[in-house]
CSV table of C-alpha atoms in Angstrom, one decimal:
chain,number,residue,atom,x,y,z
A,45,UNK,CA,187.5,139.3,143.9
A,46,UNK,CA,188.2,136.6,146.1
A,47,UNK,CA,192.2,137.0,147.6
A,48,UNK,CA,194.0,133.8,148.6
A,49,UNK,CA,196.6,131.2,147.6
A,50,UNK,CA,197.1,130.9,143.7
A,51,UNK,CA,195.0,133.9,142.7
A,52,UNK,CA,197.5,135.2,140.7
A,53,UNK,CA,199.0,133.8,137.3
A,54,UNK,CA,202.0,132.4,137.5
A,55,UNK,CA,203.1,134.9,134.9
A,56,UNK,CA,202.3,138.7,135.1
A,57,UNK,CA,203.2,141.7,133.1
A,58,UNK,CA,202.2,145.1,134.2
A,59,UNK,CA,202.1,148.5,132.2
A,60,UNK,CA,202.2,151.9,132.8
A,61,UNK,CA,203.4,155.5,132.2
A,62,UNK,CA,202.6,155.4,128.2
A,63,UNK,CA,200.3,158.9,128.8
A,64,UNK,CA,203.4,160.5,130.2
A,65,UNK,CA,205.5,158.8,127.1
A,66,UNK,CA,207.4,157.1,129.7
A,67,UNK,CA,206.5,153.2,128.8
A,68,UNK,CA,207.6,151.2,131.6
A,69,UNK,CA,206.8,147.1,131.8
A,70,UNK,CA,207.3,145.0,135.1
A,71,UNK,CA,207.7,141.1,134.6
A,72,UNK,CA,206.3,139.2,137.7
A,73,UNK,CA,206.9,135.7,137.3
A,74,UNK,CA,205.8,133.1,139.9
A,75,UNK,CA,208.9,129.5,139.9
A,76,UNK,CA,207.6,127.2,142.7
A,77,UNK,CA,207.7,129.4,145.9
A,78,UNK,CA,210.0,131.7,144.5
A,79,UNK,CA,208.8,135.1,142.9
A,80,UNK,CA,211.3,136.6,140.5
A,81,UNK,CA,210.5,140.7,139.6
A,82,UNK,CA,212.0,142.2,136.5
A,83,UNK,CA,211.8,144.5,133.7
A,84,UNK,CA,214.1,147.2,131.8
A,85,UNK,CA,215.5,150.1,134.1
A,86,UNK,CA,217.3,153.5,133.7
A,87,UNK,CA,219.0,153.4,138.0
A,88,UNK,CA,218.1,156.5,139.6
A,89,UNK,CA,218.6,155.1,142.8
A,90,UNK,CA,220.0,152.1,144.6
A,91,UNK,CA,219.6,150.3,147.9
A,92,UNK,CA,218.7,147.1,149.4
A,93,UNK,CA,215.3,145.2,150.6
A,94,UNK,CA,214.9,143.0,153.4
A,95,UNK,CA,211.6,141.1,153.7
């Protein structure tokens, strides 16, 4: 698989957990040059990320 600009689809959802009967979905969704990350959550911890 080649890796490079525009690879990706501009709109992603991602699974996992289901075997643990945890279901967890990620939304990854590409607007121009900004990426936006999201999904339902129960907090278990908080904090802050600098890129």
């Amino acid at each position: 698989m080649a890796y490079g600009k525009n690879v990706a689809p501009s709109r992603y959802i991602a699974c996992q957990g289901s075997a643990l009967g945890r279901n967890g979905r990620i939304i990854v969704e590409r607007e121009g040059g900004t990426i936006w990350i999201g999904g339902a959550v129960i907090h278990n911890i908080r904090g802050t990320l600098s890129i």
